[in-house]
GROMACS .gro file of C-alpha atoms in nm:
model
  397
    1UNK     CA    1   0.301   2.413   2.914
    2UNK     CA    2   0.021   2.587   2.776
    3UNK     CA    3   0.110   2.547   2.409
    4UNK     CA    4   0.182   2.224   2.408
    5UNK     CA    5  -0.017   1.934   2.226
    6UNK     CA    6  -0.246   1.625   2.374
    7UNK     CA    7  -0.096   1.421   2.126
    8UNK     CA    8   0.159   1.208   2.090
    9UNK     CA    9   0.458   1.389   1.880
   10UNK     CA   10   0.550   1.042   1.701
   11UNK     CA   11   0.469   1.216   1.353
   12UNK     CA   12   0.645   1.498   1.180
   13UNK     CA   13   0.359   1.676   1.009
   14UNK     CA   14   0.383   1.969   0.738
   15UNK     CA   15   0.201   2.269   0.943
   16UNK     CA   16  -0.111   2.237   0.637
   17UNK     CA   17  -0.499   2.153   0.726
   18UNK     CA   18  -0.706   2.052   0.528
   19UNK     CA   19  -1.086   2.094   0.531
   20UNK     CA   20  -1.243   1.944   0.248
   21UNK     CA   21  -1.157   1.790  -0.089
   22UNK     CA   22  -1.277   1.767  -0.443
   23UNK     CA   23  -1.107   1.471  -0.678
   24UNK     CA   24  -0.786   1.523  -0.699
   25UNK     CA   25  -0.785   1.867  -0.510
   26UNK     CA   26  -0.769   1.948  -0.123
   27UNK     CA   27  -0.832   2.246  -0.027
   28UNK     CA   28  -0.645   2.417   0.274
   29UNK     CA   29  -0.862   2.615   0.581
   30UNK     CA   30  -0.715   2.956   0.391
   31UNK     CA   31  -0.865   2.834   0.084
   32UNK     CA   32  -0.549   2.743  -0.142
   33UNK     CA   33  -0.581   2.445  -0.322
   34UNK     CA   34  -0.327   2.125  -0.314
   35UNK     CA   35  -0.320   1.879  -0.626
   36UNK     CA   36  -0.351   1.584  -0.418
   37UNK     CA   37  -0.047   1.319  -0.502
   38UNK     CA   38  -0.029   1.144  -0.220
   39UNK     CA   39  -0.392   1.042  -0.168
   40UNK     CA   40  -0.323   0.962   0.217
   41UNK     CA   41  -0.053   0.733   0.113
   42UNK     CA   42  -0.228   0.528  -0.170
   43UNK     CA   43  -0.564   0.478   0.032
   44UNK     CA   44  -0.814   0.798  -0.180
   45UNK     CA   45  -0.783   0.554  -0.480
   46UNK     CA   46  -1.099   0.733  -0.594
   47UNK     CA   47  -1.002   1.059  -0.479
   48UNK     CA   48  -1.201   1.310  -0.257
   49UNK     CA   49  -1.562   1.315  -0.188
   50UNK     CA   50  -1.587   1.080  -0.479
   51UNK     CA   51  -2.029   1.065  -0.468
   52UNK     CA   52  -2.064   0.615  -0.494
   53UNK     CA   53  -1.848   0.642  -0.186
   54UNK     CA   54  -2.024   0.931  -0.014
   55UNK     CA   55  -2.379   0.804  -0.102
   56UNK     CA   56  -2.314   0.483  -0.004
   57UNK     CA   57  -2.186   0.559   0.366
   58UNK     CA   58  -2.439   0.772   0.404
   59UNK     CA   59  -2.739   0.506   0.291
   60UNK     CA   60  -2.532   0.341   0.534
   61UNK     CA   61  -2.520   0.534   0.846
   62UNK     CA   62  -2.886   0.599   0.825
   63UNK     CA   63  -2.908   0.208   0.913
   64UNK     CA   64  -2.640   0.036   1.108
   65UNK     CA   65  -2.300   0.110   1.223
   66UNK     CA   66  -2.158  -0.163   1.446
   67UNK     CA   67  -2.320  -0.499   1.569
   68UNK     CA   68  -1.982  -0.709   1.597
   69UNK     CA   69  -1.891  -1.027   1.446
   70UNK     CA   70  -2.111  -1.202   1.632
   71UNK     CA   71  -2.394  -1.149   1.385
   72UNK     CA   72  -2.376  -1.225   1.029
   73UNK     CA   73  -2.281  -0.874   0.827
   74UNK     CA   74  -2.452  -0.909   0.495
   75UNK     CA   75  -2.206  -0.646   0.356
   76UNK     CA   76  -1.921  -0.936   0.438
   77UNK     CA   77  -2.106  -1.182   0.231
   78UNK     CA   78  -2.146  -0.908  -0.056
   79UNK     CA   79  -1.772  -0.776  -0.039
   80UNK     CA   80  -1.641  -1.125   0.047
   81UNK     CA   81  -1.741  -1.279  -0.259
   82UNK     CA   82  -1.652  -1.018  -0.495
   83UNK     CA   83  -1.285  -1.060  -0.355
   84UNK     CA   84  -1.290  -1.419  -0.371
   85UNK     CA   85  -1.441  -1.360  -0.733
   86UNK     CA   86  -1.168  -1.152  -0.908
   87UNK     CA   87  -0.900  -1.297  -0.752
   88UNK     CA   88  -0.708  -1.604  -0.601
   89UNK     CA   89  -0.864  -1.667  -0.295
   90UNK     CA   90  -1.156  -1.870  -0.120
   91UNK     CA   91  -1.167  -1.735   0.205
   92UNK     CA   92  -1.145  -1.351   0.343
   93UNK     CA   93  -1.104  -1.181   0.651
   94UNK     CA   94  -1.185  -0.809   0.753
   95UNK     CA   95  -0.998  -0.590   0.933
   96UNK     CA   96  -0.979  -0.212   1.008
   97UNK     CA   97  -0.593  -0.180   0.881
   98UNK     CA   98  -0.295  -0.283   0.682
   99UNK     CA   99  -0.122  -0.414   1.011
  100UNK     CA  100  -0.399  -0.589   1.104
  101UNK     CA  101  -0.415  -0.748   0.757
  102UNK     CA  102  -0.084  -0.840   0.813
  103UNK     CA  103  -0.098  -0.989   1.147
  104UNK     CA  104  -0.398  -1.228   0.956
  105UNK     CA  105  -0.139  -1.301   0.749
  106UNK     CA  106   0.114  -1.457   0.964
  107UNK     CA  107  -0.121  -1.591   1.223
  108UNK     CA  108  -0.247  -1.788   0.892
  109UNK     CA  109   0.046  -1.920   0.757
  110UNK     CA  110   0.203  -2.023   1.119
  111UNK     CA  111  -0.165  -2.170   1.184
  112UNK     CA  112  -0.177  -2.373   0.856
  113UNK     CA  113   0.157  -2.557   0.943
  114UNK     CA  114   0.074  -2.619   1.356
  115UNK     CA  115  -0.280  -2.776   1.169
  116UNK     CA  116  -0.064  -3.014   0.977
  117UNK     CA  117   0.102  -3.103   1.257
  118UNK     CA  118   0.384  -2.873   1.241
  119UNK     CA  119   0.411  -2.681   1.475
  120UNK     CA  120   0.769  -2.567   1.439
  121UNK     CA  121   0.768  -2.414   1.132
  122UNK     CA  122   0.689  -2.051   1.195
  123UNK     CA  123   0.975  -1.898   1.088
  124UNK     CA  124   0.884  -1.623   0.778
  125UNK     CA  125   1.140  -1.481   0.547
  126UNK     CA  126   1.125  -1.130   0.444
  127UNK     CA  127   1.307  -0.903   0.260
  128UNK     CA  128   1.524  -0.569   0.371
  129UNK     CA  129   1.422  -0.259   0.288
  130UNK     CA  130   1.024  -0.420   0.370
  131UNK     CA  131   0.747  -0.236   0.567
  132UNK     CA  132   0.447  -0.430   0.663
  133UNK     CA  133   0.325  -0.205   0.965
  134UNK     CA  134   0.392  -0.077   1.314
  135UNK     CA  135   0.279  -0.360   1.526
  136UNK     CA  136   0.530  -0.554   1.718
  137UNK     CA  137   0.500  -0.843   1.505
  138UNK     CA  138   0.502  -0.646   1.174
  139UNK     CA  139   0.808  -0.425   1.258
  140UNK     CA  140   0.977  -0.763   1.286
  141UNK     CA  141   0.846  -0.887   0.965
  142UNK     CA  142   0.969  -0.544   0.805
  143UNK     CA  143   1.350  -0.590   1.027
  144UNK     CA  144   1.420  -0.207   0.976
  145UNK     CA  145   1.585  -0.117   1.297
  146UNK     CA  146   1.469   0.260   1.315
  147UNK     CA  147   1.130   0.111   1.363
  148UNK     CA  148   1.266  -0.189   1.573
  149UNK     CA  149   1.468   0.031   1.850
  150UNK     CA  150   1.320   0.098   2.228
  151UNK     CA  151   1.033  -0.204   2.205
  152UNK     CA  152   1.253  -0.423   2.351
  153UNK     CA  153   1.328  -0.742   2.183
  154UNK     CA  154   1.232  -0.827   1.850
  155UNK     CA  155   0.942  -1.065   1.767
  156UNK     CA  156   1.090  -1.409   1.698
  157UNK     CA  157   1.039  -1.579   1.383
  158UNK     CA  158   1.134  -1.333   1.132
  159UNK     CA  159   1.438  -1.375   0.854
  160UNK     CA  160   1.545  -1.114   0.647
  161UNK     CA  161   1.749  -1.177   0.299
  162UNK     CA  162   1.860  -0.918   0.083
  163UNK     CA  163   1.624  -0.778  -0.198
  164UNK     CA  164   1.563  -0.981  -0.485
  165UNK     CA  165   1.841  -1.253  -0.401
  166UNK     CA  166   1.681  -1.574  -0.509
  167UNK     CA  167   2.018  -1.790  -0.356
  168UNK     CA  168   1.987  -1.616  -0.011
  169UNK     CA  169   1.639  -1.693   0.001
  170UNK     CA  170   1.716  -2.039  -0.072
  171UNK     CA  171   2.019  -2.059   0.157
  172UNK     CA  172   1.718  -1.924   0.474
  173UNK     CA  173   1.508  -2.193   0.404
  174UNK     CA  174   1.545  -2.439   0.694
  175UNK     CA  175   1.294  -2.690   0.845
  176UNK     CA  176   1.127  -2.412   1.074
  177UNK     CA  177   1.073  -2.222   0.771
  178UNK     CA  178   0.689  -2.148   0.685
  179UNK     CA  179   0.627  -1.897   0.477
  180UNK     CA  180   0.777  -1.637   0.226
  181UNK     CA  181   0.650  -1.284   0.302
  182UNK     CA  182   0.678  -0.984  -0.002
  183UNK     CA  183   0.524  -0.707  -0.131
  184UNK     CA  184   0.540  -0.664  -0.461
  185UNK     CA  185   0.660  -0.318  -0.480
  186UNK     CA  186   0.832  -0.196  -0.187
  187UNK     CA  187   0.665   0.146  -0.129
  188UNK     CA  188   0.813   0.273   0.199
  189UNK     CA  189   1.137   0.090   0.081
  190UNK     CA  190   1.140   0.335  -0.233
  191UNK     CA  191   0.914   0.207  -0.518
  192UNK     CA  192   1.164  -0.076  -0.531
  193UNK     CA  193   0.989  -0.315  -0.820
  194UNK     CA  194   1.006  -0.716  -0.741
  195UNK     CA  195   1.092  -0.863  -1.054
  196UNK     CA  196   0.829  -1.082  -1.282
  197UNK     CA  197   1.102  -1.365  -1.261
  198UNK     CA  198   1.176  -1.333  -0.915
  199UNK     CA  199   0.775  -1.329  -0.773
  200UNK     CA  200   0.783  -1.683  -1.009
  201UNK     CA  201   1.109  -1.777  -0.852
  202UNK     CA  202   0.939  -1.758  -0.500
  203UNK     CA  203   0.652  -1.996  -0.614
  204UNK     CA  204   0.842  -2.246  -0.752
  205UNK     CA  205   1.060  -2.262  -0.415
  206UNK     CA  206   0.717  -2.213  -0.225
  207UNK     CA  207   0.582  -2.502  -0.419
  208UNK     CA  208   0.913  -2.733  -0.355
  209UNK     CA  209   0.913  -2.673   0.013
  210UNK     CA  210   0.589  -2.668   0.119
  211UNK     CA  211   0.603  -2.329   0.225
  212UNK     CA  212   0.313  -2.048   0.183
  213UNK     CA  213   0.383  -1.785  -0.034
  214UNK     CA  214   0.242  -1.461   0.140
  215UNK     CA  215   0.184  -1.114  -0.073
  216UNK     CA  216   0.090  -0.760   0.145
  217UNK     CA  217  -0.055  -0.575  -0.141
  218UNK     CA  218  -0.146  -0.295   0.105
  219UNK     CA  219   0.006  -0.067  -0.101
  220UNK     CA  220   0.028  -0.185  -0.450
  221UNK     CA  221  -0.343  -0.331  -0.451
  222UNK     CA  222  -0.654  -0.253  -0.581
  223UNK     CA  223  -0.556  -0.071  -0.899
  224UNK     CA  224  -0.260   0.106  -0.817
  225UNK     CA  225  -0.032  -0.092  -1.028
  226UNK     CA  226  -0.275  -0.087  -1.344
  227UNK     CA  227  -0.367  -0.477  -1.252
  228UNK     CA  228  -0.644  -0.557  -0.983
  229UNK     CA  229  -0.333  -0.673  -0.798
  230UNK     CA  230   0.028  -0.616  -0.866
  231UNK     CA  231   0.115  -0.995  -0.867
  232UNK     CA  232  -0.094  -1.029  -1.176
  233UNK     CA  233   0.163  -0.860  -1.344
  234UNK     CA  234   0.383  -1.222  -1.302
  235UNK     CA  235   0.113  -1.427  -1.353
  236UNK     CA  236   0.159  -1.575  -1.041
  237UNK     CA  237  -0.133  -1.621  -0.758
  238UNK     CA  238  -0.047  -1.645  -0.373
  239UNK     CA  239  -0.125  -1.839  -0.108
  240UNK     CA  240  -0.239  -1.566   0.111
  241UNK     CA  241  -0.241  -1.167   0.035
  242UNK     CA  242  -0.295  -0.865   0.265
  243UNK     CA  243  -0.493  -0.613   0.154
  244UNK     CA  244  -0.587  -0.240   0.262
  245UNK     CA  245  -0.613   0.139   0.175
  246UNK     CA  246  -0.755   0.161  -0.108
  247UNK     CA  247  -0.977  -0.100  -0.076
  248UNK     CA  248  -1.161   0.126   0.145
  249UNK     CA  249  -1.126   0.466  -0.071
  250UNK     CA  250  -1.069   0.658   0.287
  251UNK     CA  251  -1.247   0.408   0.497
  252UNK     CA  252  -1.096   0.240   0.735
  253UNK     CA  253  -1.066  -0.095   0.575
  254UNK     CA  254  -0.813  -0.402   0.525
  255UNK     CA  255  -0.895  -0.780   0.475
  256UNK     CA  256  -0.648  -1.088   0.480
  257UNK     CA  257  -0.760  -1.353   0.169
  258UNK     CA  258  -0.610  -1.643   0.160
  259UNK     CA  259  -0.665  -1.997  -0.055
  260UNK     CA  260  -0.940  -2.304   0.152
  261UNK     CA  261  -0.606  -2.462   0.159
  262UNK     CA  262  -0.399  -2.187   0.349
  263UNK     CA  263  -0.683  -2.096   0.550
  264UNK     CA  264  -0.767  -2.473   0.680
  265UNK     CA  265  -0.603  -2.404   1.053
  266UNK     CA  266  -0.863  -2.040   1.082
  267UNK     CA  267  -1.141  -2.236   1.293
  268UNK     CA  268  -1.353  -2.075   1.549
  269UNK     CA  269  -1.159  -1.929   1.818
  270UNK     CA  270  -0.809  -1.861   1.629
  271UNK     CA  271  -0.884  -1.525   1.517
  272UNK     CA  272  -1.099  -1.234   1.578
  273UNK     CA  273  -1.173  -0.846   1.523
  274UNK     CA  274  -1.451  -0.603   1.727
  275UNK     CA  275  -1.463  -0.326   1.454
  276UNK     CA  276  -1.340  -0.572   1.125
  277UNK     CA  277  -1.615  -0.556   0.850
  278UNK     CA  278  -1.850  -0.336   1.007
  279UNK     CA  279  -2.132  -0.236   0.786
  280UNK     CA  280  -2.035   0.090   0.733
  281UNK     CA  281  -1.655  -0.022   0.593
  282UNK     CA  282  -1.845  -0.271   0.410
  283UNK     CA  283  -2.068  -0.071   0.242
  284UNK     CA  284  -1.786   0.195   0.125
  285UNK     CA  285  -1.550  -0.145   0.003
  286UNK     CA  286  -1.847  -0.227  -0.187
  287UNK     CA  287  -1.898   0.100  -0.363
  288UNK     CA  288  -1.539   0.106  -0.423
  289UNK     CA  289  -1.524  -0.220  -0.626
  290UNK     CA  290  -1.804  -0.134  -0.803
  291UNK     CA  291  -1.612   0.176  -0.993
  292UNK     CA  292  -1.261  -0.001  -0.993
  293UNK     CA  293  -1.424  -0.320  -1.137
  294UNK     CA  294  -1.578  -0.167  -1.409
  295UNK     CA  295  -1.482  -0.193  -1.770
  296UNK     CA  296  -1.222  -0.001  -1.880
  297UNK     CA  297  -1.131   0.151  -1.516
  298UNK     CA  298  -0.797  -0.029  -1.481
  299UNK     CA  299  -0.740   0.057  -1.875
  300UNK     CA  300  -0.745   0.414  -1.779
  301UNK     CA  301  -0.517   0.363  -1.488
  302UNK     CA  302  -0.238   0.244  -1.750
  303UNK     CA  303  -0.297   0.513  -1.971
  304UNK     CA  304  -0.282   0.762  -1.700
  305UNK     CA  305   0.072   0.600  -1.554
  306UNK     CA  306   0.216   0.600  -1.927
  307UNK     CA  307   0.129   0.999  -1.919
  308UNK     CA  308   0.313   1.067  -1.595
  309UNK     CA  309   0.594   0.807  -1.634
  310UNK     CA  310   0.663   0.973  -2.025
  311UNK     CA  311   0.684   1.278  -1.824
  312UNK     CA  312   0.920   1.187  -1.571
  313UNK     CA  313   1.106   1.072  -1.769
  314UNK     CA  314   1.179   1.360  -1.975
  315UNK     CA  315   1.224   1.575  -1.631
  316UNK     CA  316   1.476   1.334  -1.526
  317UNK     CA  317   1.676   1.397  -1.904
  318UNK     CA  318   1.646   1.802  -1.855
  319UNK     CA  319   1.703   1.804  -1.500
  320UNK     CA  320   1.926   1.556  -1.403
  321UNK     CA  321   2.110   1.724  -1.116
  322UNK     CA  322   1.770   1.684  -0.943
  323UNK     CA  323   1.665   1.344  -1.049
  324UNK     CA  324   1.835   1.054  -1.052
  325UNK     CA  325   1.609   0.787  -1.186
  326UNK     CA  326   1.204   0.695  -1.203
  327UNK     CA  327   1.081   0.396  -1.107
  328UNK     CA  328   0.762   0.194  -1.009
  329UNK     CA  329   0.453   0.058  -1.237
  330UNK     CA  330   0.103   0.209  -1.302
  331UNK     CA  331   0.030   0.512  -1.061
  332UNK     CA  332   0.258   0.383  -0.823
  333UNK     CA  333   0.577   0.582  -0.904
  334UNK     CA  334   0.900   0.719  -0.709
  335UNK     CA  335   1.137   0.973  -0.781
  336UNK     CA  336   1.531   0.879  -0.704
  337UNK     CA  337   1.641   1.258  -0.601
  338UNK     CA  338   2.005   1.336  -0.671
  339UNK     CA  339   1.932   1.653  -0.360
  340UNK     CA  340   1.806   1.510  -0.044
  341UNK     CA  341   1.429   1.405  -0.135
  342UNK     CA  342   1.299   1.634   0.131
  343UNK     CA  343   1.471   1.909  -0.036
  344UNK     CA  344   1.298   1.806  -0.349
  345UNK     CA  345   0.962   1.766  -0.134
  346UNK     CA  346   0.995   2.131  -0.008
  347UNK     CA  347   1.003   2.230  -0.378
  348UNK     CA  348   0.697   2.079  -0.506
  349UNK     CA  349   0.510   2.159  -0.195
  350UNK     CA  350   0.605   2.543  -0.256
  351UNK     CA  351   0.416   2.470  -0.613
  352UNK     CA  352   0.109   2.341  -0.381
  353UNK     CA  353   0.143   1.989  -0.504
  354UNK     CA  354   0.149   1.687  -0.266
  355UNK     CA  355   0.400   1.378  -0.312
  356UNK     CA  356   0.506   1.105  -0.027
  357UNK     CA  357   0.858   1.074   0.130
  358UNK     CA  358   1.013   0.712   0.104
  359UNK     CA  359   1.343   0.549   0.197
  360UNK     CA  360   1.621   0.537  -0.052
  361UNK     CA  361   1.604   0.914  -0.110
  362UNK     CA  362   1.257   0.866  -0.338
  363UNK     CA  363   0.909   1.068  -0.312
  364UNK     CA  364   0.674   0.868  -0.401
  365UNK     CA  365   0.365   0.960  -0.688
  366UNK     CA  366   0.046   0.777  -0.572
  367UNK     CA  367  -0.225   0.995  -0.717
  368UNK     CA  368  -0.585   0.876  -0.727
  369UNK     CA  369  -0.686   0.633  -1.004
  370UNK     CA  370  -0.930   0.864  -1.125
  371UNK     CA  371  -0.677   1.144  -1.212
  372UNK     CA  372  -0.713   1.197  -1.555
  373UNK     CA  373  -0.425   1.290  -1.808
  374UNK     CA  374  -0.482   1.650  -1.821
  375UNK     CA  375  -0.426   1.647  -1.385
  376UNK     CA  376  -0.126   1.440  -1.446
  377UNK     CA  377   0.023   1.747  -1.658
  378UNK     CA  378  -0.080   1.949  -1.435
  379UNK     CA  379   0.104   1.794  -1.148
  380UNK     CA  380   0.424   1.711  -1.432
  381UNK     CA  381   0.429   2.090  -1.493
  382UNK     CA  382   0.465   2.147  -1.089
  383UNK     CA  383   0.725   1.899  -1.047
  384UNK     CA  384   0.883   2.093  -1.358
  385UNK     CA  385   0.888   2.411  -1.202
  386UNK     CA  386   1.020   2.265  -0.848
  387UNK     CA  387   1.271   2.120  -1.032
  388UNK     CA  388   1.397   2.407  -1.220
  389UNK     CA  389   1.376   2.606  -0.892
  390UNK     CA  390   1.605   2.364  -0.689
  391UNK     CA  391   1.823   2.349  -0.951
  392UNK     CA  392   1.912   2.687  -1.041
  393UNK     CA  393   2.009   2.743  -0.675
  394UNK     CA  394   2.241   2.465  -0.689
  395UNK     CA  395   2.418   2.654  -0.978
  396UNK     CA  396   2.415   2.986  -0.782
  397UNK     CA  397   2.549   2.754  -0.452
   0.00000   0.00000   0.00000
């Protein structure tokens, strides 16, 4: 057929293309201009075209691309300990993607117990309504059968409980049992917040067992949740953590940290990655850091979120035949739709404003953590007028 596509059809994509971008603004190939919402799914944290990150990749392409991990990568060392610095860990590994983060993840907790000399315990629980990537190990880890069905049988090792049921995670905990894997805020799932209590519940039982507690902070990392990391927020620290999108601004860029401790079974051989913390990804994590690090960055993230939450909140009083509840923390944020959420997604797009479908009916509002309060009333006042649209034609229905 003449008009049909070399790609694979596995996505269903709005018919818009993009050609360049300015902040919080991409700009369509006729010119109109989209305030930018989504920010490719929480990975622009800095937006579009944001000049550290373009001056940086640039320095860097005039230099090196790609020599492998079988050279030291300066830009590893750099990045490495910066990570290791403002958070938890002692050891880090780079990868190109949150799956691949992910996959570090598990290999490290089963790899810490075989090291000990226990070699049985594999098993990890998770949690429904989870989504930790589209490998065959990671669609196990999330259990969501839509992404499970036609890869034939699913990955062993994986238990999931119900969200936020401290008993039933008890009640999985066997002798096989390894690890405990969570994100902190489901995003797929629906901006579905774990609990303060519950993230300390989970390190107390990790702590009683002997099991690792593992966090994928894919989503919910690197600012989005107004703390470096979301766990912060509990005052509780990991074991091991997956990290990714906007740790790389638009990069391709993930990295798996983990404690000396949790990492002890990663010796030379057990893991590896061809393009992982190449010296171009490197140099763009880097730049990255160095705005979301500064003073008074993650400040401004909070003050931002209070801005649009306020505001959502008030939508959800005057409209609420269209919205059914607001949820999340910091400029992670998801609208419960009382109209089916693409329905609701239709309506803001119309007001050339871009949001994120998730399950449990929600869009989701992951704008970059540079929009200031006057964009965030700018995007309130399109979700207004969506919202006033949508519902005066359910009064007319």
């Amino acid at each position: 057929m003449a008009d049909a596509t070399p790609l694979y059809e596995t996505y269903l994509r709005a018919p818009l293309r993009f050609e360049r971008g300015e902040g919080v603004w991409l700009i369509a190939e006729d010119g109109s201009r989209y305030l930018d919402f989504a920010a490719g799914v929480a990975v622009n944290s800095l937006g579009h075209a944001h000049p550290q990150l373009v001056d940086s990749l640039k320095s860097q392409a005039d230099k090196v691309w790609h020599v492998s991990n079988l050279y030291e990568v300066p830009g590893q060392e750099t990045l490495g300990k910066r990570l290791i610095d403002a958070t938890f860990a002692d050891k880090v590994f780079f990868t190109n993607s949150g799956a691949e983060a992910l996959e570090c993840a598990i290999k490290t907790a089963r790899r810490y117990h075989f090291a000990k000399g226990h070699p049985g315990k594999f098993h990890v629980i998770t949690f429904e309504g989870a989504f930790h990537g589209r490998t065959l190990a990671t669609i196990a880890a999330g259990g969501q059968e839509k992404y499970l069905e036609g890869f034939g049988p699913k990955a062993p090792g994986f238990y999931q409980v119900p969200f936020g049921d401290i008993a039933a995670v008890k009640a999985a905990i066997t002798e096989e049992t390894a690890a405990i894997l969570i994100e902190p805020v489901q995003g797929e799932g629906g901006i579905r917040v774990v609990s303060n209590e519950f993230l300390r519940e989970l390190r107390a039982l990790c702590d009683e067992y002997g099991l690792l507690l593992v966090l994928d902070e894919v989503q919910s990392g690197v600012g989005r949740t107004g703390k470096l990391f979301a766990h912060e927020w509990a005052g509780v620290t990991p074991d091991i953590m997956a990290v990714a999108k906007g740790i790389g601004g638009g990069f391709p860029l993930g990295a798996c940290l983990a404690t000396a401790e949790a990492a002890a079974g990663m010796v030379a051989g057990t893991h590896g990655s061809t393009y992982g913390g190449n010296p171009l990804a490197m140099a763009v994590g880097n730049a990255v850091l160095d705005v979301v690090l500064e003073k008074g960055f993650l400040e401004h993230v909070r003050d931002v979120a209070l801005v649009l939450r306020q505001g959502l909140a008030s939508l959800a009083d005057r409209f609420p035949d269209i919205i059914e509840d607001v949820r999340g923390e910091g400029l992670m944020l998801g609208i419960k739709a009382r109209v089916p959420s693409a329905d609701l997604l239709k309506a803001v797009r119309a007001e050339h404003m871009l949001l994120v479908p998730a399950g449990d009916n929600v869009l989701r509002l992951l704008p970059p953590l540079v929009t200031t309060a006057e964009e965030a009333r700018e995007g309130l006042a399109r979700i207004e007028r969506a919202a006033e649209k949508l519902s005066a034609e359910k009064k007319q229905a």
